[in-house]
Coordinates of C-alpha atoms in Angstrom, one line a residue:
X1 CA 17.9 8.2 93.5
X2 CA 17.0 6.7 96.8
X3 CA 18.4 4.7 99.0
X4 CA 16.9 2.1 100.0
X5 CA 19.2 0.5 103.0
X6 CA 18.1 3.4 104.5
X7 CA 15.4 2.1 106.8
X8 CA 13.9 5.4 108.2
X9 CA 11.5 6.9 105.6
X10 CA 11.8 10.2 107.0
X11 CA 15.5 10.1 107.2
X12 CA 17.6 13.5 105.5
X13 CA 19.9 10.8 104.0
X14 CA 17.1 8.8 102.0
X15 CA 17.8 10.1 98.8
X16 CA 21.4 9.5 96.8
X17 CA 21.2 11.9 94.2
X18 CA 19.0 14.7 93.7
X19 CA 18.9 17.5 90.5
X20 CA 17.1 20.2 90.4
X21 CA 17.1 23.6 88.1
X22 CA 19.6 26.3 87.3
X23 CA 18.9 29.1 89.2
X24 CA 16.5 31.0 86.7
X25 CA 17.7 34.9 86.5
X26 CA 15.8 37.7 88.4
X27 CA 12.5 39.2 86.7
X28 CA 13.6 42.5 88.2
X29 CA 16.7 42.6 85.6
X30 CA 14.5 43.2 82.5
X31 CA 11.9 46.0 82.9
X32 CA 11.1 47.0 79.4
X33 CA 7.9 45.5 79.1
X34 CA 6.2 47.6 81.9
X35 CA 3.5 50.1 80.4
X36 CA 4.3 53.7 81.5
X37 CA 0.9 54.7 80.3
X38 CA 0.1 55.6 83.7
X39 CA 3.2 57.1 85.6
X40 CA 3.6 58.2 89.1
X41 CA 2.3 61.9 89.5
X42 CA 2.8 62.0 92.6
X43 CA 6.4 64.6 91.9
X44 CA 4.9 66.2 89.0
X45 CA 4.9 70.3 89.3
X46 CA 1.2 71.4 88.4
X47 CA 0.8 75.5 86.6
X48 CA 0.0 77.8 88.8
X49 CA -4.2 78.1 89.0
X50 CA -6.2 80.4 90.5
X51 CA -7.9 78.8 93.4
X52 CA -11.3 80.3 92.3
X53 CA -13.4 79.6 89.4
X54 CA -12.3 81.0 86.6
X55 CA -13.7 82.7 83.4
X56 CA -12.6 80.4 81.2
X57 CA -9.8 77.6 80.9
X58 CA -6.2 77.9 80.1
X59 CA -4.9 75.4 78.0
X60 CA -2.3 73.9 80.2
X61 CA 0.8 71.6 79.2
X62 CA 0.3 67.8 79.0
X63 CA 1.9 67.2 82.1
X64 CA 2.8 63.5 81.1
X65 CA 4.3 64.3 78.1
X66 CA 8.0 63.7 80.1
X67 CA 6.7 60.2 80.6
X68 CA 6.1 59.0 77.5
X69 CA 8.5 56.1 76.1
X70 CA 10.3 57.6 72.7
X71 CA 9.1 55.8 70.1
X72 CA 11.5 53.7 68.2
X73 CA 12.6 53.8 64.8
X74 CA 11.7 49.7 64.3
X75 CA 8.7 49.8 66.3
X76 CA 7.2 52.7 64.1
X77 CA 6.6 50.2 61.1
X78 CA 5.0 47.4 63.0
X79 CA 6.0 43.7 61.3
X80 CA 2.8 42.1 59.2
X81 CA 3.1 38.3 59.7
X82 CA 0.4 36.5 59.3
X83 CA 1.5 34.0 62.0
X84 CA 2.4 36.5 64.6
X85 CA 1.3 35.6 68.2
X86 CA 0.6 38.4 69.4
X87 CA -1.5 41.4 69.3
X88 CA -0.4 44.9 68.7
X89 CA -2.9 46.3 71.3
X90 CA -3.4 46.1 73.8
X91 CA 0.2 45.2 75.2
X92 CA 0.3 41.5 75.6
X93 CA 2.4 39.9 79.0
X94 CA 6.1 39.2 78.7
X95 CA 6.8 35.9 77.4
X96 CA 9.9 34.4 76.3
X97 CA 11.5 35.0 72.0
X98 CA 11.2 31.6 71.0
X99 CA 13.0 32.1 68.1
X100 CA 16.1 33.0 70.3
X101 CA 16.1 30.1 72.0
X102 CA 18.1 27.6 70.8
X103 CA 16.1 24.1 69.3
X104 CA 15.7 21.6 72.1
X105 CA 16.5 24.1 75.4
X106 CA 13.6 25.7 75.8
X107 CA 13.1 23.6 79.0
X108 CA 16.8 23.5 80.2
X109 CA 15.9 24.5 83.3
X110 CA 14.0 21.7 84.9
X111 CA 15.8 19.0 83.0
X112 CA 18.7 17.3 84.9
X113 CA 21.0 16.6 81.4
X114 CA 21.2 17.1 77.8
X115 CA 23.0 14.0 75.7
X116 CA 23.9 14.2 72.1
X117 CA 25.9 11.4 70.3
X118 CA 27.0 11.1 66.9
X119 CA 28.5 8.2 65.3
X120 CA 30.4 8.1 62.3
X121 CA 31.3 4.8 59.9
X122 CA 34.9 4.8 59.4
X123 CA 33.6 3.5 55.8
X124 CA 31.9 6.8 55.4
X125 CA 34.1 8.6 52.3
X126 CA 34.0 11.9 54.2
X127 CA 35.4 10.4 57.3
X128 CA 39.0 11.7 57.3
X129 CA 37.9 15.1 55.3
X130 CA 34.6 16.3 57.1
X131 CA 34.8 14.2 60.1
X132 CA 38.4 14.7 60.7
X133 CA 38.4 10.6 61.5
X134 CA 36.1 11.2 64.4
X135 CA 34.3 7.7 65.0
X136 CA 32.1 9.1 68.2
X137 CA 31.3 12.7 68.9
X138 CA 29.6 13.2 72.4
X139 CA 28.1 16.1 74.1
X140 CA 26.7 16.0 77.6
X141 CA 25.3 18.9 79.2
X142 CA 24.3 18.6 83.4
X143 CA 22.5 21.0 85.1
X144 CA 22.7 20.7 89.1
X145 CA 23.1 17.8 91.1
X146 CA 23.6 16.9 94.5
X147 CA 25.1 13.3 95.3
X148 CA 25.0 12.0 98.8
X149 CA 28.1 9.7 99.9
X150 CA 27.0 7.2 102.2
X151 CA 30.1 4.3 102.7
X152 CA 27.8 1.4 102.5
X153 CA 25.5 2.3 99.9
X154 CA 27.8 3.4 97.5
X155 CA 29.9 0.2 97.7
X156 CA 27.3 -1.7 96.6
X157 CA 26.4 0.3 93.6
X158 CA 29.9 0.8 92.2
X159 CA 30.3 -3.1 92.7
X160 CA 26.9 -3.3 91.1
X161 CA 28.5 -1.8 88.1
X162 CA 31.6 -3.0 88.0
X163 CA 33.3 -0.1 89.0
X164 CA 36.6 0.1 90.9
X165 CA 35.5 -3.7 92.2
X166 CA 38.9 -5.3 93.5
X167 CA 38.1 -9.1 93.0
X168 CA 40.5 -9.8 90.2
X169 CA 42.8 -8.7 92.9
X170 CA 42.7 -11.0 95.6
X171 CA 42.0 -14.4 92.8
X172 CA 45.4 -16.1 93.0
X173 CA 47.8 -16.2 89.6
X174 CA 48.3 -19.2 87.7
X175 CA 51.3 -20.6 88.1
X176 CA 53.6 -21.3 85.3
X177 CA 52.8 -24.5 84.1
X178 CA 49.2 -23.5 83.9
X179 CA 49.8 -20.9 81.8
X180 CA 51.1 -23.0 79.2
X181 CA 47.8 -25.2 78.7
X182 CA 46.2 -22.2 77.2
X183 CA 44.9 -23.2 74.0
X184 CA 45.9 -21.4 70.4
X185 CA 42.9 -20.3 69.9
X186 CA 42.7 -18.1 73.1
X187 CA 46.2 -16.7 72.7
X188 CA 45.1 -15.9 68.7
X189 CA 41.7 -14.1 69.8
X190 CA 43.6 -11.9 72.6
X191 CA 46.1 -10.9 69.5
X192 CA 43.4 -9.9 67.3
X193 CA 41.5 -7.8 69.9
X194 CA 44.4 -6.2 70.6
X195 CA 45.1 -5.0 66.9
X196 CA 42.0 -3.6 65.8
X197 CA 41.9 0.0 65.4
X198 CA 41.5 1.8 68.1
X199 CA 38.4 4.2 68.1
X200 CA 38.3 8.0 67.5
X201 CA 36.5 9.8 70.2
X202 CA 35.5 13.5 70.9
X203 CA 33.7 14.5 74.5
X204 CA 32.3 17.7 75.4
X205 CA 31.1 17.8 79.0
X206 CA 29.5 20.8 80.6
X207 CA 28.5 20.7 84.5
X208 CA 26.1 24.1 85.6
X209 CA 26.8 23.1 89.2
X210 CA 28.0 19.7 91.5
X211 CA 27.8 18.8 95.0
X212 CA 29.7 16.5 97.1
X213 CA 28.2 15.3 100.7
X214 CA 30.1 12.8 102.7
X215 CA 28.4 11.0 105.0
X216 CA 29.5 9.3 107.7
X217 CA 26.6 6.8 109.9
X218 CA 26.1 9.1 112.9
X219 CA 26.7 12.5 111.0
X220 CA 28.1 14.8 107.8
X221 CA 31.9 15.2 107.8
X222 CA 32.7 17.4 104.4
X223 CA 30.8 19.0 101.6
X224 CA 32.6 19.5 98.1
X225 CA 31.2 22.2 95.6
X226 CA 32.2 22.4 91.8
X227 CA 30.7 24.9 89.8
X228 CA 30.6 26.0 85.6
X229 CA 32.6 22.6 84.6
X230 CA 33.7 22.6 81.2
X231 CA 35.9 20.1 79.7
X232 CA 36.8 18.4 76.3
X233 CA 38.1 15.7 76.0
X234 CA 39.8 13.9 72.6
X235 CA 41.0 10.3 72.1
X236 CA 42.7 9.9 68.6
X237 CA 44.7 7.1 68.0
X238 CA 45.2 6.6 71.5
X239 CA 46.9 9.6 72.3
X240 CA 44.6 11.7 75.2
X241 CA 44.1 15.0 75.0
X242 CA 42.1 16.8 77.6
X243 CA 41.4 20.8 78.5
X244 CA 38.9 22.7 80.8
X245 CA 38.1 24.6 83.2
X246 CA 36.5 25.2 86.8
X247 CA 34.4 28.0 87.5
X248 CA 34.1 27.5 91.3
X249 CA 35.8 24.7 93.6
X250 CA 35.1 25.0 97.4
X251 CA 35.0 22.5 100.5
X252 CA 33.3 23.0 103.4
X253 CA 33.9 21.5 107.0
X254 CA 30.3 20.0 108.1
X255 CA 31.2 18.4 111.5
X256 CA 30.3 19.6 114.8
X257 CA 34.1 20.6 115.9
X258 CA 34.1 22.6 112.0
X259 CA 32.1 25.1 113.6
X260 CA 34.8 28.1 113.6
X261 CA 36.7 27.2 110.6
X262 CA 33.7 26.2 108.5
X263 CA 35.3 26.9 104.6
X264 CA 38.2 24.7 104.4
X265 CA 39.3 25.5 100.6
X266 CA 38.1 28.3 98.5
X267 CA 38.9 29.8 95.2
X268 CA 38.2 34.0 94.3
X269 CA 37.9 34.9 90.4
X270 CA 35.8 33.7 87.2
X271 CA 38.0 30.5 86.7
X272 CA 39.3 28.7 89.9
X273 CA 41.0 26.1 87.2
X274 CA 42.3 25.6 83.9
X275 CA 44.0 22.5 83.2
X276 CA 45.2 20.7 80.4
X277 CA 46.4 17.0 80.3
X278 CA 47.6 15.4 77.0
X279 CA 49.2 11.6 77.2
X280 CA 50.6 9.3 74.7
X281 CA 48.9 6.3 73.9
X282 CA 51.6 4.6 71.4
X283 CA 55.1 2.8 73.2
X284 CA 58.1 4.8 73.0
X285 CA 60.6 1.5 73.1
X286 CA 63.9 4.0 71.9
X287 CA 62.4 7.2 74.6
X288 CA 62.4 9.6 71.8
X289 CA 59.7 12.0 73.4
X290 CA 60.2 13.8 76.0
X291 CA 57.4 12.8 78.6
X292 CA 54.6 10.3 78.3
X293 CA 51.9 13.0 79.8
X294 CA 52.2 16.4 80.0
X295 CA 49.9 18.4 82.5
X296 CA 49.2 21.8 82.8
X297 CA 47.1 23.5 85.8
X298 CA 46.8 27.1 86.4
X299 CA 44.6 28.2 89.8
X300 CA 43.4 31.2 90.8
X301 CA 43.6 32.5 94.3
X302 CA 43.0 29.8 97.1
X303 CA 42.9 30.0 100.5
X304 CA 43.1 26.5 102.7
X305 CA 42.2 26.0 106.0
X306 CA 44.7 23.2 107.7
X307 CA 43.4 21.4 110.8
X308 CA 45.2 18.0 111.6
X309 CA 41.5 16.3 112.9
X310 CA 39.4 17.5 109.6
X311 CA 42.6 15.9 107.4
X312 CA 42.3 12.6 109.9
X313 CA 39.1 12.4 109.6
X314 CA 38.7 12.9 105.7
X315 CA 41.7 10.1 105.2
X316 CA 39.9 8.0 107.9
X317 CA 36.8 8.0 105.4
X318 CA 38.5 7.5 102.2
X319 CA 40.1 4.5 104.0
X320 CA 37.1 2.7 104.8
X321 CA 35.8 3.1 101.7
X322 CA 38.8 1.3 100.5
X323 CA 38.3 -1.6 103.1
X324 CA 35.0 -2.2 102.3
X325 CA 35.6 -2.1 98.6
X326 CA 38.2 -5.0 99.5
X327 CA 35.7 -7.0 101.7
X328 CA 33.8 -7.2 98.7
X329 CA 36.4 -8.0 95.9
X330 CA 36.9 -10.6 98.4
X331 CA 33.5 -12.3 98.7
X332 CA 32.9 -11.3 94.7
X333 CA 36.2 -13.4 94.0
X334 CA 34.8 -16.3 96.1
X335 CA 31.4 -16.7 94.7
X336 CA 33.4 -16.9 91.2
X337 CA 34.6 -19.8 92.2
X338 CA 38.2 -18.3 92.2
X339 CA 41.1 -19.2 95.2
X340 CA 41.3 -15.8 97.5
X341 CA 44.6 -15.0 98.7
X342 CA 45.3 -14.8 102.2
X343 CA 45.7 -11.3 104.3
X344 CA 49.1 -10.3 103.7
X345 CA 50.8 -9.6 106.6

């Protein structure tokens, strides 16, 4: 993904995002494919021979015989499929079992994500029996990716989408007596979109590894690392339920006064996370529940580096971002044809 307010081709910061493959394991790890048909001799202990030539020739010991690879008890009645690939000699190279891997990954590696969706009717007659009342199942599976954070840019795009845009909030309320010119109809259609049934929804989300660079215009203030993601997510009758875990979670200080304390926050151990998060959906008018979300976090061992100009500068960032998200609510707010509120002093 490239910018493309970025004026200087040759710029570091031209591109957004960027994925590339898992790292693929070492070659060295897996060894038993190498012929030992000609071993090193180079240790072996010859007989003892008389330097002359002599009469005749003892039969010596097959020197090699220590080398030999034991045979195996399924190797000694070789497989006849007709549709075999490969030879029995000579020894063909090392390729990959396809029949281990499973349908649709055999080229995980160089793709960025994996999607899998499946719908269910709610008029299906195995929907409460099979599919457990399950309307969407979802399964998304990321491999690396490295984001760039650039203020400006960014803006733009999540205003683009209609992500966290703030222009409904600046519009000014109707009053009142406006509010009671609404017609029937519109008061009827809101009531009826808000009683249809809500739909059933079950996410599995897998992230191999995630990057985090914040950029500033002059220079790189933080990077955030989040590594073997796993969550899962459910949404059933609009109760959420969500539980996963963090394999790796680290920030790293990338200014030029971040020199000595580089790491800022970094976890030790397999899981650096769990967490589970579950929240009701329904109204609890009489409070009989105890809470409306319950959330659950256990962390492995952290260790935090605390300067007060890294923190400054990080809540300096975020708060731009803020204002420029608000300078553009504004100006989306206008161009609607909506009034904008003042500055509130």
């Amino acid at each position: 993904m490239e910018d493309l307010l970025e004026k200087n081709p040759d710029s570091m910061y031209k591109n957004l995002m960027v994925s590339r493959g898992a790292p693929k394991p070492s070659s060295l790890a897996h060894k038993e494919y190498l012929s030992q048909s000609c071993p090193s001799v180079s240790n072996v202990e010859y007989p003892d021979m008389p330097r002359s030539l002599p009469s005749h020739m003892e039969e010596a010991s097959n020197v090699f015989q220590l080398y030999q690879r034991p045979v195996c008890a399924s190797r000694k009645k070789p497989k006849e499929d007709a549709d075999s690939e490969y030879p029995l000699t000579p020894p063909p190279s090392p390729t990959a079992d396809r029949s281990r891997l499973p349908c649709g990954k055999s080229h995980f590696d160089d793709s960025l994500v994996h999607i899998n969706v499946f719908l269910v009717d709610r008029k299906h007659p195995e929907f409460s029996s099979r599919y457990n009342k399950i309307n969407r199942s979802i399964d998304v599976d990321f491999n690396c990716l490295d984001v760039l954070i650039t203020l400006q840019t960014w803006v733009v795009i999540l205003d683009f989408f209609g992500i966290g845009s703030t222009a409904d909030n600046h519009a000014m309320k109707l009053q009142p007596e406006d509010t009671q010119h609404m017609s029937k109809s519109e008061i009827n259609t809101s009531s009826a979109s808000q009683a249809q049934e809500p739909v059933n929804t079950k996410l599995d989300l897998k992230v191999h590894s995630l990057s985090l660079v914040l950029n500033k215009t002059t220079s790189e203030l933080a990077k955030a690392s989040v590594s073997k993601l796993a969550a899962h997510l459910e949404i059933i009758d609009g109760d959420l339920a969500l539980q996963g875990s963090i394999g790796g979670l680290s920030l790293s200080d990338l200014t030029a006064h971040g020199e000595f304390y580089r790491e800022r926050f970094t976890t030790s151990g397999e899981e650096a996370l769990i967490f589970q998060v579950y929240k009701y959906g329904r109204p609890d008018p009489l409070l009989q529940r105890e809470c409306d979300v319950r959330v659950t976090l256990r962390m492995a061992s952290v260790q935090y580096v605390h300067t007060q100009r890294f923190q400054a500068e990080v809540v300096s960032f975020i708060q731009h971002f803020t204002q420029l998200q608000d300078v553009l609510g504004r100006q989306r707010a206008a161009i609607e044809g909506q009034t904008v509120r003042g500055d509130e002093r």
